């Protein structure tokens, strides 16, 4: 699967990412989703690349567009995520107590109700208290909820516009959820803010809050809570949250030691950036046996939500 990544050159305000050409390839190892060993790696020109560290955060600084890495396609249940502890950060199927994790269907919802993914080159630092919520970060890249009309494939990378953000409170941690829409979505020109989202997709924000409040209840956990009463912050506020998380990532990737996997192929001044020879060896080690290019997944023409105003 070849994904076109516009804007992969260094952008104003970005941190030392060497110039890339336009395509990376998703490489599947260990079987399809549902296989315990499932891994979706990313590669370019014979070198593994990290979807967390090597794909730039900003796609177009003049239009405030970002790159999003899709982990979970809409209406599916497998809990897939960028693995922050595995070299080059493949997308893997999360486990708990040795069991693959699937999100429950909480009526009236089926699986995840958006394309769910992450903003690369961001980090919600669990050692730093977020001044906005007075809680530490959750130790992951920032989550993105893509609300457009298409179902996106696992591992696909898309340019998105940020509409706003919700601050989920998960125990003692802040878990920001950024609302976004693909820039190439048919409704993208109409939707630029949370207010626009309510006009053109009435009820989706409320359904999002409801979904996250309840989704762990079938597993015996209490409902989740929210900062700001579950009211979304606007796109300017959301971009500030993203900027803070990008600064935290910069500190992380420069650190000489970490419990997290910081291997990368492009981040200047990072002690974890691999030279060409080492990258080639890593590529052979990861993909030399049993890997296949991830099959191209056609976008579902019948995937559009239909919103009926009351």
Coordinates of C-alpha atoms in Angstrom, one line a residue:
X1 CA 0.0 0.0 0.0
X2 CA 1.6 3.3 -1.1
X3 CA 0.3 6.3 0.8
X4 CA 0.9 9.8 -0.7
X5 CA 2.2 12.1 2.0
X6 CA 2.2 15.7 0.9
X7 CA 4.3 18.2 2.8
X8 CA 7.0 15.8 3.9
X9 CA 9.8 18.4 3.7
X10 CA 10.8 20.3 6.8
X11 CA 8.1 22.9 7.7
X12 CA 8.5 26.2 9.6
X13 CA 8.3 25.4 13.3
X14 CA 9.0 21.7 12.8
X15 CA 12.0 20.0 14.4
X16 CA 14.8 18.8 12.1
X17 CA 13.1 16.3 9.8
X18 CA 15.1 15.6 6.7
X19 CA 13.5 16.0 3.4
X20 CA 11.4 13.0 2.2
X21 CA 9.9 12.2 -1.1
X22 CA 6.2 11.6 -1.3
X23 CA 5.5 8.0 -0.5
X24 CA 5.9 5.4 2.2
X25 CA 4.8 1.8 2.1
X26 CA 2.9 -0.1 4.8
X27 CA 4.3 -3.6 5.4
X28 CA 2.3 -6.2 7.1
X29 CA 4.0 -8.8 9.3
X30 CA 2.5 -11.6 11.4
X31 CA -0.8 -11.9 9.7
X32 CA -4.0 -9.8 9.4
X33 CA -5.8 -7.9 12.1
X34 CA -6.9 -10.5 14.7
X35 CA -3.7 -12.5 14.5
X36 CA -1.8 -12.0 17.8
X37 CA 1.4 -11.2 15.9
X38 CA -0.1 -8.6 13.6
X39 CA 2.3 -5.7 12.9
X40 CA 1.9 -2.9 10.3
X41 CA 5.3 -1.3 9.7
X42 CA 6.2 1.6 7.5
X43 CA 9.1 1.7 5.0
X44 CA 10.6 3.9 2.4
X45 CA 13.4 3.1 -0.1
X46 CA 14.7 0.1 1.7
X47 CA 14.6 1.7 5.2
X48 CA 12.0 1.3 7.9
X49 CA 10.4 4.6 9.0
X50 CA 8.5 5.3 12.2
X51 CA 4.9 6.6 11.8
X52 CA 5.4 8.4 15.1
X53 CA 8.8 10.0 14.5
X54 CA 9.4 10.2 10.8
X55 CA 6.1 11.4 9.4
X56 CA 5.9 15.2 9.9
X57 CA 3.2 16.6 12.1
X58 CA 2.5 19.6 9.8
X59 CA 1.3 18.9 6.3
X60 CA 0.8 22.6 5.3
X61 CA 1.7 25.3 7.8
X62 CA -0.1 28.1 5.8
X63 CA -3.4 26.3 5.9
X64 CA -3.0 24.7 9.4
X65 CA -3.3 21.2 8.0
X66 CA -1.7 18.2 9.8
X67 CA -0.8 14.6 8.9
X68 CA -2.9 11.9 10.6
X69 CA -1.9 8.3 10.8
X70 CA -5.1 6.1 10.8
X71 CA -4.9 3.2 13.4
X72 CA -8.6 2.1 13.5
X73 CA -11.0 2.3 10.6
X74 CA -14.5 3.5 11.4
X75 CA -17.1 0.9 12.5
X76 CA -14.4 -1.6 13.5
X77 CA -13.7 -2.9 17.0
X78 CA -10.1 -4.1 17.1
X79 CA -8.1 -1.8 19.4
X80 CA -5.1 -1.0 17.1
X81 CA -2.5 1.6 18.0
X82 CA 1.0 2.8 17.2
X83 CA 3.2 0.8 19.5
X84 CA 5.4 3.3 21.3
X85 CA 7.6 0.5 22.8
X86 CA 8.5 -1.5 19.7
X87 CA 11.3 -0.4 17.3
X88 CA 10.0 1.8 14.5
X89 CA 6.6 1.9 16.2
X90 CA 4.5 -0.5 14.1
X91 CA 0.7 -0.4 14.4
X92 CA -0.2 -3.5 16.6
X93 CA -3.3 -5.0 18.2
X94 CA -3.3 -4.0 21.8
X95 CA -3.6 -6.7 24.5
X96 CA -4.6 -6.9 28.1
X97 CA -3.8 -9.9 30.3
X98 CA -2.6 -11.7 27.1
X99 CA -5.9 -11.2 25.3
X100 CA -6.4 -9.1 22.2
X101 CA -8.5 -6.1 22.9
X102 CA -11.7 -5.1 21.2
X103 CA -14.0 -2.2 22.0
X104 CA -17.5 -3.2 23.0
X105 CA -20.6 -2.2 21.0
X106 CA -22.5 0.1 23.2
X107 CA -26.0 0.7 21.8
X108 CA -26.6 2.4 19.5
X109 CA -23.0 2.5 18.3
X110 CA -21.0 -0.1 16.3
X111 CA -17.3 -0.1 17.0
X112 CA -15.4 3.2 16.7
X113 CA -17.7 5.9 15.2
X114 CA -14.9 7.8 13.5
X115 CA -11.7 6.9 11.8
X116 CA -9.4 6.8 14.8
X117 CA -5.7 7.6 14.7
X118 CA -2.8 9.7 15.9
X119 CA -0.9 12.9 15.2
X120 CA 2.7 12.0 14.5
X121 CA 5.5 13.9 16.3
X122 CA 3.3 14.5 19.4
X123 CA 3.6 13.2 22.9
X124 CA 1.3 13.7 25.9
X125 CA 4.1 13.6 28.6
X126 CA 3.1 11.6 31.7
X127 CA 5.8 13.5 33.7
X128 CA 4.3 16.9 32.9
X129 CA 1.1 18.3 34.4
X130 CA -1.1 19.9 31.7
X131 CA -1.9 23.4 32.9
X132 CA -5.2 23.2 31.1
X133 CA -6.5 20.2 32.9
X134 CA -4.2 20.0 36.0
X135 CA -3.4 16.3 35.1
X136 CA -0.5 14.6 33.5
X137 CA -0.5 13.3 29.9
X138 CA -1.2 9.7 29.0
X139 CA 2.2 8.8 27.5
X140 CA 0.9 8.5 23.9
X141 CA 0.7 10.6 20.7
X142 CA -2.4 12.8 20.5
X143 CA -5.5 10.9 19.4
X144 CA -7.4 12.1 16.3
X145 CA -11.1 11.5 15.5
X146 CA -11.6 11.9 11.8
X147 CA -15.3 12.6 11.1
X148 CA -15.4 12.6 7.3
X149 CA -17.6 10.5 4.9
X150 CA -15.0 7.8 4.1
X151 CA -13.8 4.8 6.0
X152 CA -10.0 5.0 6.0
X153 CA -7.7 2.0 6.0
X154 CA -5.4 1.0 8.8
X155 CA -2.0 2.6 8.2
X156 CA -3.2 5.2 5.8
X157 CA -2.0 8.7 6.2
X158 CA -4.2 11.7 5.5
X159 CA -4.0 15.5 5.5
X160 CA -6.6 16.8 8.0
X161 CA -8.0 20.0 9.2
X162 CA -8.4 20.4 13.0
X163 CA -11.8 21.5 14.1
X164 CA -11.5 21.4 17.9
X165 CA -10.6 19.2 20.9
X166 CA -12.1 17.3 23.8
X167 CA -10.2 16.6 27.0
X168 CA -11.0 13.1 28.3
X169 CA -9.9 12.4 31.9
X170 CA -8.7 8.8 32.2
X171 CA -8.0 8.3 35.9
X172 CA -5.2 10.7 36.7
X173 CA -4.3 11.4 33.1
X174 CA -5.4 13.8 30.3
X175 CA -6.2 12.1 27.0
X176 CA -6.9 14.7 24.4
X177 CA -9.2 13.8 21.5
X178 CA -8.7 16.1 18.5
X179 CA -11.7 16.4 16.2
X180 CA -10.6 16.6 12.5
X181 CA -11.8 16.1 8.9
X182 CA -9.8 15.0 5.9
X183 CA -8.9 17.9 3.7
X184 CA -10.1 16.0 0.7
X185 CA -13.5 15.1 2.2
X186 CA -16.5 16.4 0.1
X187 CA -17.7 18.5 3.1
X188 CA -14.3 19.8 4.1
X189 CA -14.8 23.2 2.6
X190 CA -18.0 23.7 4.7
X191 CA -16.6 22.4 8.0
X192 CA -13.8 24.4 9.7
X193 CA -15.0 24.7 13.3
X194 CA -16.9 22.7 15.9
X195 CA -19.8 25.0 15.2
X196 CA -19.7 24.0 11.5
X197 CA -19.6 20.4 12.6
X198 CA -22.8 20.8 14.6
X199 CA -24.5 22.5 11.6
X200 CA -23.5 19.8 9.0
X201 CA -23.2 16.8 11.3
X202 CA -25.8 17.5 14.0
X203 CA -25.4 15.2 17.0
X204 CA -22.0 13.9 16.3
X205 CA -20.2 15.9 19.0
X206 CA -22.8 14.8 21.6
X207 CA -22.5 11.2 20.4
X208 CA -18.7 11.4 20.7
X209 CA -18.9 12.5 24.3
X210 CA -21.5 9.8 25.0
X211 CA -19.4 7.1 23.3
X212 CA -16.2 7.9 25.3
X213 CA -18.2 8.3 28.5
X214 CA -19.6 4.8 28.3
X215 CA -17.3 2.6 26.2
X216 CA -15.4 1.0 29.1
X217 CA -18.6 0.3 31.2
X218 CA -19.2 -3.1 29.5
X219 CA -15.7 -4.1 30.9
X220 CA -16.8 -3.3 34.4
X221 CA -15.3 0.1 34.7
X222 CA -17.0 3.3 35.7
X223 CA -18.0 5.9 33.1
X224 CA -15.2 8.3 32.0
X225 CA -15.2 11.9 33.0
X226 CA -14.2 15.1 31.1
X227 CA -12.4 18.3 31.7
X228 CA -14.5 21.4 30.8
X229 CA -17.7 19.4 31.2
X230 CA -17.2 17.6 27.9
X231 CA -17.6 20.8 26.0
X232 CA -15.2 20.9 23.0
X233 CA -12.6 23.6 22.7
X234 CA -12.2 25.5 19.4
X235 CA -9.7 24.9 16.7
X236 CA -7.3 27.7 17.9
X237 CA -7.2 26.1 21.3
X238 CA -6.7 22.6 19.8
X239 CA -3.8 23.8 17.7
X240 CA -2.2 25.2 20.9
X241 CA -2.7 21.7 22.6
X242 CA -1.0 20.1 19.6
X243 CA 1.9 22.6 19.8
X244 CA 2.5 21.7 23.4
X245 CA 2.5 18.0 22.6
X246 CA 4.9 18.6 19.7
X247 CA 7.3 20.4 22.0
X248 CA 7.1 17.4 24.4
X249 CA 7.9 15.0 21.5
X250 CA 10.9 17.1 20.6
X251 CA 12.3 16.8 24.1
X252 CA 11.6 13.0 24.1
X253 CA 13.2 12.2 20.8
X254 CA 16.4 14.1 21.8
X255 CA 16.7 12.3 25.1
X256 CA 19.7 9.8 25.1
X257 CA 17.7 7.2 27.0
X258 CA 14.0 6.3 27.2
X259 CA 11.7 3.3 27.9
X260 CA 10.0 4.2 24.7
X261 CA 11.1 3.2 21.2
X262 CA 12.6 6.3 19.5
X263 CA 14.3 4.7 16.5
X264 CA 13.9 6.9 13.5
X265 CA 15.3 7.5 10.0
X266 CA 15.0 11.3 9.7
X267 CA 15.1 13.3 12.9
X268 CA 18.2 15.5 13.1
X269 CA 19.8 15.9 16.5
X270 CA 18.1 12.7 17.7
X271 CA 20.6 10.2 19.1
X272 CA 18.2 7.5 17.9
X273 CA 18.4 8.4 14.2
X274 CA 19.9 5.5 12.2
X275 CA 22.5 5.8 9.5
X276 CA 21.9 4.3 6.0
X277 CA 23.7 1.0 6.8
X278 CA 22.0 0.5 10.2
X279 CA 18.7 1.3 8.6
X280 CA 19.3 -1.3 5.9
X281 CA 20.1 -3.9 8.5
X282 CA 17.0 -3.0 10.4
X283 CA 14.9 -3.3 7.2
X284 CA 16.3 -6.8 6.5
X285 CA 15.7 -7.8 10.2
X286 CA 12.1 -6.6 10.1
X287 CA 11.0 -7.6 6.6
X288 CA 13.5 -10.2 5.4
X289 CA 11.0 -13.0 6.1
X290 CA 7.3 -13.2 6.3
X291 CA 6.4 -9.6 5.4
X292 CA 4.1 -8.6 2.6
X293 CA 3.1 -5.1 1.4
X294 CA -0.3 -4.3 2.9
X295 CA -3.0 -4.7 0.4
X296 CA -4.6 -1.6 -0.9
X297 CA -8.1 -1.1 0.6
X298 CA -10.8 0.5 -1.4
X299 CA -12.7 3.2 0.3
X300 CA -16.3 2.2 0.9
X301 CA -18.7 4.1 -1.3
X302 CA -21.6 3.4 1.1
X303 CA -19.7 4.6 4.2
X304 CA -21.2 8.1 4.5
X305 CA -23.2 9.0 7.6
X306 CA -26.5 10.7 6.9
X307 CA -27.4 13.4 9.4
X308 CA -31.1 14.3 9.8
X309 CA -31.8 17.6 11.5
X310 CA -34.7 17.5 14.0

